[in-house]
Tab-separated table of C-alpha atoms and ligand atoms in Angstrom:
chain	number	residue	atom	x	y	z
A	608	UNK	CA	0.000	0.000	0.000
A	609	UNK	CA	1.321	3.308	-0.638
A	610	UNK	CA	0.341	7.077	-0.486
A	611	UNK	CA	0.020	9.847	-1.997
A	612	UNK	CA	-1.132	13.433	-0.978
A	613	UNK	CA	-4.358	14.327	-2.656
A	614	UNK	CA	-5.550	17.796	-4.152
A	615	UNK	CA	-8.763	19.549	-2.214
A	616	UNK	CA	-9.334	22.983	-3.270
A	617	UNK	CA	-12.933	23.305	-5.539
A	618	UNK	CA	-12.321	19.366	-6.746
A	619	UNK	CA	-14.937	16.957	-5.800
A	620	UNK	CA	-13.751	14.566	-3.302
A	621	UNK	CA	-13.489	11.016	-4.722
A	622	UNK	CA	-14.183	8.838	-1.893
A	623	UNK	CA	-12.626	5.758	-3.801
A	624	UNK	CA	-11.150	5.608	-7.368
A	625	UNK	CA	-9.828	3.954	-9.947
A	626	UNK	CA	-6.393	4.767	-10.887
A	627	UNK	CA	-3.735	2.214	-12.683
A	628	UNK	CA	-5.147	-1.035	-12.128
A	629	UNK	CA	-5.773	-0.311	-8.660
A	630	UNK	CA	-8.325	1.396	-6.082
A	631	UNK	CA	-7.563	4.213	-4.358
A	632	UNK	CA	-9.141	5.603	-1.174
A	633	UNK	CA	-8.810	8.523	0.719
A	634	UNK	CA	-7.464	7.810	4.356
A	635	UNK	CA	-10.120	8.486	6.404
A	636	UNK	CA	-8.333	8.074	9.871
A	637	UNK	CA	-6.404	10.891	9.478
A	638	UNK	CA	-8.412	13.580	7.992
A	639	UNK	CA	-8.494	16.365	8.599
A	640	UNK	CA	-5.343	17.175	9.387
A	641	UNK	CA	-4.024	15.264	5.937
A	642	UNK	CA	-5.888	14.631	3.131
A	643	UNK	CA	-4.060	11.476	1.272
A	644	UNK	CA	-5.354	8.258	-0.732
A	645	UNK	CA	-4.007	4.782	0.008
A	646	UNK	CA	-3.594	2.133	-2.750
A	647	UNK	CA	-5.064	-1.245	-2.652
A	648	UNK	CA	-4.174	-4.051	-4.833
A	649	UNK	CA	-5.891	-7.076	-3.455
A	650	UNK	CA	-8.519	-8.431	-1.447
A	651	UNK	CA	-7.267	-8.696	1.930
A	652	UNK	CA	-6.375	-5.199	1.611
A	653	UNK	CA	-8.756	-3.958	0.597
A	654	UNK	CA	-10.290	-5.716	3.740
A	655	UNK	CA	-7.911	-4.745	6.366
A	656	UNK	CA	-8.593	-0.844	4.403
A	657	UNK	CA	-12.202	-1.300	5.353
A	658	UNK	CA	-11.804	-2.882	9.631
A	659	UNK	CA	-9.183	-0.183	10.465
A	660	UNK	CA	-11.716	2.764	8.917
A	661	UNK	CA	-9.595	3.703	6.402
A	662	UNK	CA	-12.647	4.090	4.187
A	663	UNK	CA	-16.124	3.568	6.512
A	664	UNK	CA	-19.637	4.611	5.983
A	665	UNK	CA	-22.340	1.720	4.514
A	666	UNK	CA	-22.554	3.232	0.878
A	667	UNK	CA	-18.891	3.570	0.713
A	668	UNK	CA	-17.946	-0.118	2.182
A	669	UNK	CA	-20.246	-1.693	-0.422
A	670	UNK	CA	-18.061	-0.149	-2.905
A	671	UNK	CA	-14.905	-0.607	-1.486
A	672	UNK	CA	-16.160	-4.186	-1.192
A	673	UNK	CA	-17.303	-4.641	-4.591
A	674	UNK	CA	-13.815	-3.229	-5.836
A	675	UNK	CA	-12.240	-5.817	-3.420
A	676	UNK	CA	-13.696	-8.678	-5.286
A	677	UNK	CA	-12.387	-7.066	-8.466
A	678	UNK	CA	-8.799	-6.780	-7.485
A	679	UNK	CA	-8.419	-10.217	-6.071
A	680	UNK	CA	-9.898	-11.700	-9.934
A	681	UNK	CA	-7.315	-9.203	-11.821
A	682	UNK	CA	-4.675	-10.775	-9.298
A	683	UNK	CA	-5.479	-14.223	-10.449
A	684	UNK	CA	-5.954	-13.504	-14.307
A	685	UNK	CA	-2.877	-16.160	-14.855
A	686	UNK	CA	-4.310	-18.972	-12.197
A	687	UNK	CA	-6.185	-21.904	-13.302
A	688	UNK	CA	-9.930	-22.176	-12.853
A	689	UNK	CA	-9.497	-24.247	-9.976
A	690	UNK	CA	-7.295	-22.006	-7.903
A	691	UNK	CA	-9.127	-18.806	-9.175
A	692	UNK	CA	-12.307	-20.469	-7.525
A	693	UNK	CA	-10.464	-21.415	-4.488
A	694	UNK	CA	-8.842	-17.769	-4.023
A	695	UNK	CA	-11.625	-16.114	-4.842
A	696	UNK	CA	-13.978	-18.266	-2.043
A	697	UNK	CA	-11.622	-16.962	0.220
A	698	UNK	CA	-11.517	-13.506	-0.648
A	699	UNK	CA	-15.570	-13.274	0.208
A	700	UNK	CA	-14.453	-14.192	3.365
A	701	UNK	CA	-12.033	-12.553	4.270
A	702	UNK	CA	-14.067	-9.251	3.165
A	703	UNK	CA	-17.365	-10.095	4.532
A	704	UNK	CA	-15.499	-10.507	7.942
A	705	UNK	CA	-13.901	-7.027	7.866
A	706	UNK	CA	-17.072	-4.925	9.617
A	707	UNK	CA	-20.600	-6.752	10.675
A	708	UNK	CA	-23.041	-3.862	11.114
A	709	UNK	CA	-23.147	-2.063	7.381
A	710	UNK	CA	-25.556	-4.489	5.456
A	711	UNK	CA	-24.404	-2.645	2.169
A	712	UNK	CA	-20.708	-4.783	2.730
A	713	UNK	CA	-22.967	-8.353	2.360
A	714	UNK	CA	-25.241	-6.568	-0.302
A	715	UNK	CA	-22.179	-5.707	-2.754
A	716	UNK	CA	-20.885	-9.249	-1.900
A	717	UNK	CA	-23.953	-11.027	-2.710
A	718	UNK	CA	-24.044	-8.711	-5.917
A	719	UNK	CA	-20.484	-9.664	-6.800
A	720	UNK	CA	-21.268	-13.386	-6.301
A	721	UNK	CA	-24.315	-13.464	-8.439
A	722	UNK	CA	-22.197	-11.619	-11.209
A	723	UNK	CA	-19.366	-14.346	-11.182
A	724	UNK	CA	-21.804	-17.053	-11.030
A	725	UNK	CA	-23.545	-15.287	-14.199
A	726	UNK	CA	-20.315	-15.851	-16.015
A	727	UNK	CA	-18.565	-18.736	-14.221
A	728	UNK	CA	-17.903	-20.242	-17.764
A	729	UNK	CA	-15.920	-17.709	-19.560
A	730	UNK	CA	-11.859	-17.749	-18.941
A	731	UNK	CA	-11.061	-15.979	-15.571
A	732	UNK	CA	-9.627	-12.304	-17.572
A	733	UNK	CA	-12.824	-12.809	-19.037
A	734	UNK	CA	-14.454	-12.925	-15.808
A	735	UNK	CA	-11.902	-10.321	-13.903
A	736	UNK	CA	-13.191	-7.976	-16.537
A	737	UNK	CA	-16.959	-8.691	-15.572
A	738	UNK	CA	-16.291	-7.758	-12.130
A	739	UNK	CA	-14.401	-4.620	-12.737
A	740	UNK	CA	-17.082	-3.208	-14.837
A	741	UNK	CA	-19.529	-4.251	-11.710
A	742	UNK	CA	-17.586	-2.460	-9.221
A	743	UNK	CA	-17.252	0.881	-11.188
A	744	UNK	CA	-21.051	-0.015	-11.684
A	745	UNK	CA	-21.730	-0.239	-7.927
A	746	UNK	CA	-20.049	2.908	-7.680
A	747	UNK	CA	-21.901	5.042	-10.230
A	748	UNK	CA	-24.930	3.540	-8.708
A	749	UNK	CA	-24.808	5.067	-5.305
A	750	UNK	CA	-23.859	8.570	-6.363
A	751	UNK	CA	-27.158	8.287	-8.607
A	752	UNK	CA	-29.273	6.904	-5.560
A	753	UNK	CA	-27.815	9.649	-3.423
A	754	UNK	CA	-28.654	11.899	-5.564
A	755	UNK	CA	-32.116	11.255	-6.162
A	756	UNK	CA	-33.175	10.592	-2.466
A	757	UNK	CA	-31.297	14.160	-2.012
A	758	UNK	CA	-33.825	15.448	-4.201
A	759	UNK	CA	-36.363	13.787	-2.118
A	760	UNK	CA	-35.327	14.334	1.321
A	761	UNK	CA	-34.591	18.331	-0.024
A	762	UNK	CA	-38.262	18.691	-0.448
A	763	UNK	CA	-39.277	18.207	3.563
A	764	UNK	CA	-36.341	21.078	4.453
A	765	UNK	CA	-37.943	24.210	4.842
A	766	UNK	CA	-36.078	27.423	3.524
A	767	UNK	CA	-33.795	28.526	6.357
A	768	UNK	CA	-33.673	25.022	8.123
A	769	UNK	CA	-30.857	24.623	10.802
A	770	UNK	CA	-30.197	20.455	10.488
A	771	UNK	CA	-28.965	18.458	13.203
A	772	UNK	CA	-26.932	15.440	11.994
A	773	UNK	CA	-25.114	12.766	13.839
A	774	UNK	CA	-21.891	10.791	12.312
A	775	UNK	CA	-20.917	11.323	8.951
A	776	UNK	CA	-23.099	10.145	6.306
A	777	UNK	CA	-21.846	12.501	3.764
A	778	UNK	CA	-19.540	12.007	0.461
A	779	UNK	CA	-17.212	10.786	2.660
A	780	UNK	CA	-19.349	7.739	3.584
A	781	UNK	CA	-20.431	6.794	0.151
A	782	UNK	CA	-18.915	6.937	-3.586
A	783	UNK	CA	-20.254	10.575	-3.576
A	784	UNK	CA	-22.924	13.681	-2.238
A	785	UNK	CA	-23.633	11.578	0.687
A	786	UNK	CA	-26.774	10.103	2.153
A	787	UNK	CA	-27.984	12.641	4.548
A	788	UNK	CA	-25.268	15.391	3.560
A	789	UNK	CA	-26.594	14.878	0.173
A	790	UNK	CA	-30.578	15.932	1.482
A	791	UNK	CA	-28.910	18.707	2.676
A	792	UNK	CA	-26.443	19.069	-0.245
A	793	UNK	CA	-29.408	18.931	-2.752
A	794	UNK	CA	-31.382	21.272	-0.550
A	795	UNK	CA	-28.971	23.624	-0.965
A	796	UNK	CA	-28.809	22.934	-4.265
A	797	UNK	CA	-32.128	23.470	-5.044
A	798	UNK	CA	-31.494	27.517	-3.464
A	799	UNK	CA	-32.429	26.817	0.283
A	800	UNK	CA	-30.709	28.354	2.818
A	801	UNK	CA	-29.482	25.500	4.969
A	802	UNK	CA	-27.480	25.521	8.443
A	803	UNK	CA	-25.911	21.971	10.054
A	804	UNK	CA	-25.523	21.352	13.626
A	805	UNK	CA	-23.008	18.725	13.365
A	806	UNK	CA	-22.791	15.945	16.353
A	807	UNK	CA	-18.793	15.541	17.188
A	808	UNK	CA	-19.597	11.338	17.517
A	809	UNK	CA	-17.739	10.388	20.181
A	810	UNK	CA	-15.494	8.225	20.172
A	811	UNK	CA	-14.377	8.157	16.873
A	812	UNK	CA	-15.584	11.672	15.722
A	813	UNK	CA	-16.764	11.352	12.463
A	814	UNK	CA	-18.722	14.272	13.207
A	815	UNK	CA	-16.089	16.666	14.544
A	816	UNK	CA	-13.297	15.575	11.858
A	817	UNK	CA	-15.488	14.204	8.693
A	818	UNK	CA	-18.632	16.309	8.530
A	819	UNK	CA	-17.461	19.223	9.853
A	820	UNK	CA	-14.825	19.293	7.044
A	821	UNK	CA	-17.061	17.914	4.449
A	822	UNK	CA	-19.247	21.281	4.912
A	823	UNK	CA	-16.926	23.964	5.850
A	824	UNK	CA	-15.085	22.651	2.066
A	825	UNK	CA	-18.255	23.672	0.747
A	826	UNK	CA	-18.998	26.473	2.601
A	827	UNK	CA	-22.264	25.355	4.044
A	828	UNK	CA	-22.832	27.067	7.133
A	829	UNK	CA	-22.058	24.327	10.089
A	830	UNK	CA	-21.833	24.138	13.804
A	831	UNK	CA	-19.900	21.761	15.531
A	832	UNK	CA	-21.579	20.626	18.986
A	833	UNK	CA	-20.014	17.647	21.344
A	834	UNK	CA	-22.799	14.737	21.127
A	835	UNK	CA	-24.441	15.754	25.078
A	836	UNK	CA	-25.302	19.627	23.831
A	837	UNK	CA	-27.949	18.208	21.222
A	838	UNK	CA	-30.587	18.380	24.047
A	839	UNK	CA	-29.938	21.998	25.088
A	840	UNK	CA	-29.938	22.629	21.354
A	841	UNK	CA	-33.342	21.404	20.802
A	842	UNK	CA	-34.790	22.481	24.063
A	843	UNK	CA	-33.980	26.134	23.142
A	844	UNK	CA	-35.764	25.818	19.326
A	845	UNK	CA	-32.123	25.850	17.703
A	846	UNK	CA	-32.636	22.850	15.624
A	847	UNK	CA	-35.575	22.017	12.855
A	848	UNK	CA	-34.890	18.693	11.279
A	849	UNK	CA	-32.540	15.724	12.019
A	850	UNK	CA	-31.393	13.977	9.118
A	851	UNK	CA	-29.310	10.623	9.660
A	852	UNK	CA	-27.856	8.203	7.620
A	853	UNK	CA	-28.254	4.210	8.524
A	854	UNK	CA	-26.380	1.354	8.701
A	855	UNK	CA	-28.915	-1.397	8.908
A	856	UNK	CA	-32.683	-1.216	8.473
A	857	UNK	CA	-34.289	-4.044	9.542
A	858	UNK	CA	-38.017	-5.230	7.564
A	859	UNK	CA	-39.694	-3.175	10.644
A	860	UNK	CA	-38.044	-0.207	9.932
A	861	UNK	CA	-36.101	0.204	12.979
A	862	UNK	CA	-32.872	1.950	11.942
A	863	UNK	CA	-29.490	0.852	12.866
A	864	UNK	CA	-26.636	3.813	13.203
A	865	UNK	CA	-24.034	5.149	14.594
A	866	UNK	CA	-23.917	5.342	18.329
A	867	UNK	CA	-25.327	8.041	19.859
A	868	UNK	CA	-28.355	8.234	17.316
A	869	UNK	CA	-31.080	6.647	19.370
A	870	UNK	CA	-30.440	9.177	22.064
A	871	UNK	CA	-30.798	12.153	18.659
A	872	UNK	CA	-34.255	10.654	18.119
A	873	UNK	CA	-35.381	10.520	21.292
A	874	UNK	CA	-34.946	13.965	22.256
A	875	UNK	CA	-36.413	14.726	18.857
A	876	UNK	CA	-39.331	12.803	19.348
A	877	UNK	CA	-39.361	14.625	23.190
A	878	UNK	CA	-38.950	18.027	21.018
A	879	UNK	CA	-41.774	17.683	18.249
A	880	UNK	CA	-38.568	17.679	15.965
A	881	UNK	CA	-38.818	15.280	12.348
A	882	UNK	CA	-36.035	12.339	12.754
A	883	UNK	CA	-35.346	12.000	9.011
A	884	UNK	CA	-33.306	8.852	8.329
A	885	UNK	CA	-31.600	8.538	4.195
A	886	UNK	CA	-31.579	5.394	3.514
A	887	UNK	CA	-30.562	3.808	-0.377
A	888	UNK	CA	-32.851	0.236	-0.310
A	889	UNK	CA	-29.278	-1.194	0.016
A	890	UNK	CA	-29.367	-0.335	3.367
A	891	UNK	CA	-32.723	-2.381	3.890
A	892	UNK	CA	-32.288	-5.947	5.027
A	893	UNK	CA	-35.561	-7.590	4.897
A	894	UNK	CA	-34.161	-10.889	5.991
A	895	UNK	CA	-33.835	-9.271	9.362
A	896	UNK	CA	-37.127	-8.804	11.098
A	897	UNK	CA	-36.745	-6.244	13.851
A	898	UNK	CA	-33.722	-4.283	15.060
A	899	UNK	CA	-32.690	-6.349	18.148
A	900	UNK	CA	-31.440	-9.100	15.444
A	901	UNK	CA	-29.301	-6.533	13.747
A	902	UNK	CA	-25.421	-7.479	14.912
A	903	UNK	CA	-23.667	-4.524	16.444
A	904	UNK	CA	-20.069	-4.061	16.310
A	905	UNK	CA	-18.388	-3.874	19.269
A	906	UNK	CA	-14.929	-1.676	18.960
A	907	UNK	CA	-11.523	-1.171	20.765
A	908	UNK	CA	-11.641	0.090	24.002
A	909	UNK	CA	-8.861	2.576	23.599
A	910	UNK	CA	-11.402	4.171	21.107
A	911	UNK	CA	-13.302	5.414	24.335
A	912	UNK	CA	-10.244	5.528	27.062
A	913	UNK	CA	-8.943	8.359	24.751
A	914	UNK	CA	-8.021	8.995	20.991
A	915	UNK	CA	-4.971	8.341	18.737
A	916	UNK	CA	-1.855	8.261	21.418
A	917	UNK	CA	-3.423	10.503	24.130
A	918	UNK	CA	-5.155	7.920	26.397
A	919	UNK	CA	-7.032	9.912	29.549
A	920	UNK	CA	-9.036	7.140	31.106
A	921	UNK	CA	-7.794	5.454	34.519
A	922	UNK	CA	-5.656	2.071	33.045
A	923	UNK	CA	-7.772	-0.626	34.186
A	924	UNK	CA	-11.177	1.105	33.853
A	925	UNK	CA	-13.482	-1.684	32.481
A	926	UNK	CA	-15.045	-0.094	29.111
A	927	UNK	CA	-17.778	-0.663	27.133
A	928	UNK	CA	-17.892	0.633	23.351
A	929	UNK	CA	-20.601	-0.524	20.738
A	930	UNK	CA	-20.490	0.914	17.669
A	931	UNK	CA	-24.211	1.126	16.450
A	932	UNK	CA	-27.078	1.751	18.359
A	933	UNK	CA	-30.997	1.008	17.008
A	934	UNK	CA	-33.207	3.464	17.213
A	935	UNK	CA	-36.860	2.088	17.069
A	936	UNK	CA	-39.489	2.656	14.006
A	937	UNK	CA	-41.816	4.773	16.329
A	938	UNK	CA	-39.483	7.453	16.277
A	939	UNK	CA	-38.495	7.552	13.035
A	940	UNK	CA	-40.932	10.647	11.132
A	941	UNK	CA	-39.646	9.022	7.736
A	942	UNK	CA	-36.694	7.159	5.359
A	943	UNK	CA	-36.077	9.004	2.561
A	944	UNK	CA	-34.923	6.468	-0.016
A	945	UNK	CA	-34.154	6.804	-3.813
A	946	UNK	CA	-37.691	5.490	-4.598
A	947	UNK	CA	-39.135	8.541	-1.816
A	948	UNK	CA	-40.357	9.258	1.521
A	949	UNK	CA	-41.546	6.663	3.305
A	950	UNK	CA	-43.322	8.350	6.215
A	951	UNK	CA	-43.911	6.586	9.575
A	952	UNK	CA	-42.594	3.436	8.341
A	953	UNK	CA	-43.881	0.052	9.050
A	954	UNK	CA	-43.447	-3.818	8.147
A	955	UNK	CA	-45.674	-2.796	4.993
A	956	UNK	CA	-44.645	0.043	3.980
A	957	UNK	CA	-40.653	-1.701	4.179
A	958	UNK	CA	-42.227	-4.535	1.796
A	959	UNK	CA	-44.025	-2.316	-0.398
A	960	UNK	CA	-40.293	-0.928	-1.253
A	961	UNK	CA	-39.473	-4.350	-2.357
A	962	UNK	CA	-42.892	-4.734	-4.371
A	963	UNK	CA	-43.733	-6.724	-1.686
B	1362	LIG	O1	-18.482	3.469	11.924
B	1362	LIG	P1	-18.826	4.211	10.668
B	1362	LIG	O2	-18.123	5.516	10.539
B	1362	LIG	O3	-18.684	3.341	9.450
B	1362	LIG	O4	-20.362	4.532	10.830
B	1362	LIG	C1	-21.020	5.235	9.811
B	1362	LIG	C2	-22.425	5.573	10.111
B	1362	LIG	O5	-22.960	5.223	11.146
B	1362	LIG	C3	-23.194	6.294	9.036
B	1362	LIG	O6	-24.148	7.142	9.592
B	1362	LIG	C4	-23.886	5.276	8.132
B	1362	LIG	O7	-22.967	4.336	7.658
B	1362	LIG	C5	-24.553	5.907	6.982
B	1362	LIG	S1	-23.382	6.510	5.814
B	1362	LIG	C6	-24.178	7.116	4.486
């Protein structure tokens, strides 16, 4: 792996690309102090890219995943059928065992799979070539879904809306505009006057590092706030909407995200505030049937004894640090997905997504 600085100024961020054979992605851990992409060639790298946050957000591990599957079958353009099946059996484990919450990682897999299988007969460049063209597929795909639930979820933000958001769920966390960044990138857009209150997301502070930089970039107006102020906020009428992104949403509708999120949509739901979740039907997993079956990553504890090298917790201190939390249909005022709003949702109206 190897790196390389990257150019900000008025460019578009490229969450992942394609460059010479290989995919690139920008280095998440470290922004914003540096802004630099890291290489991947196979695989397992592609992998270990995705468990150490390197590149993190559902969208934008789905694509990383999907590329993963590509690299490995360009890898093994000389092997033999036999090993090329072997290697590449392994490489769908070894990804789908890099992160557990995001069901967009198992969607891109199962995607990948069925594409392979599709061609399973032609000569493995032949079927290398296949995958590529899926991944870049993949990746096109979610900047188009983005884009059209942004001009969904744009439509419920009134003119001079100040947005409460929680994590990052922006370009950042998918191939491009975001999930709920891009309602409020579309929104503004579209000529609305939009304001973020941006959650810092403790403990690894997507919030504070991603978002906040994501938006000041752009120049839409945002206020960083640690995670415990979003109650004050909303008690004193400083906030209008909440718009989340979601890692998991379960046939119900109950929402998995980021940590801290259920505690956003209660005091919402306290505050008469809409919780607005963006979710691409990727995100959906109707195979799970309420949100207490959705697994929830459980992370370092060093994450929450301190961050990078400075460690301020007593040594010894027993710590507890899921990832995800679920926040429960009932409080959810609507997803906005790329086929619309689905207000209040329920077990139907999930199906009826589906055609179901
Ligand atoms: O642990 P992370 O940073 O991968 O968690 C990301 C989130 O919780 C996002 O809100 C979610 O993936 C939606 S991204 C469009």
């Amino acid at each position: 792996m190897t790196a390389h600085e990257g150019n900000v100024g008025n460019q578009v961020v490229e969450t992942l690309r394609w460059r010479d054979g290989r995919l690139e992605m920008i280095d998440q851990r470290v922004l914003p102090a540096k802004f630099e992409y890291l290489a991947y060639n196979s695989a397992v790298e592609v992998a270990e890219g995705i468990r150490s946050m390197v590149v993190r957000g559902a969208p934008a591990i789905g694509c990383a995943a999907a590329y993963g599957v590509a690299l490995e079958a360009l890898r093994l353009r000389a092997a033999t059928s036999g090993e090329f099946t072997a290697a590449m059996n392994t490489a769908f484990e070894v990804l789908a065992a890099s992160r557990p919450t995001a069901v967009n990682l198992f969607w891109a897999l199962k995607r990948m799979r069925a594409v392979w299988e599709s061609v399973k007969g032609d000569s493995v460049g032949a079927i290398a070539d296949r995958l590529l063209t899926e991944a870049h597929e993949v990746t096109a795909e979610d900047i188009r879904i983005n884009r059209a639930m942004g001009a969904f979820g744009a439509a419920l933000l009134p003119d001079g809306a100040r947005v409460l958001t929680h994590c990052n769920a922006g370009a950042l966390a998918t191939a491009g505009h975001g999930t709920a960044l891009g309602v409020i990138r579309s929104a503004v857009e579209a000529g609305k006057k939009i304001a973020v209150i941006a959650d810092e997301t403790r403990p690894f502070l997507q919030g504070a590092r991603l978002t906040a930089w994501e938006m000041v970039q752009e120049k839409i107006p945002v206020t960083l706030i640690t995670d415990n102020m979003a109650g004050y906020m909303m008690s004193h009428g400083e906030v209008d909407a909440v718009v989340v992104g979601t890692d998991r949403v379960a046939a119900n509708g109950d929402v998995a995200n980021k940590i801290g999120t259920y505690m956003v949509a209660v005091l919402a739901k306290r505050h008469g505030i809409p919780f607005y979740v963006a979710c691409p039907l990727s995100t959906i997993d109707v195979s799970i049937p309420d949100g207490t079956a959705i697994p929830i990553e459980e992370r370092a504890a060093e994450e929450v004894t301190g961050f990078r090298e400075c460690q301020w917790a007593a040594p010894g201190v027993s710590v507890r640090n899921p990832a995800f939390d679920v926040t429960p249909a009932e409080l959810v005022t609507g997803l906005i997905t790329e086929k619309g709003v689905v207000l209040q949702p329920d077990r139907e109206k999930v199906a009826a997504l589906f055609g179901g």
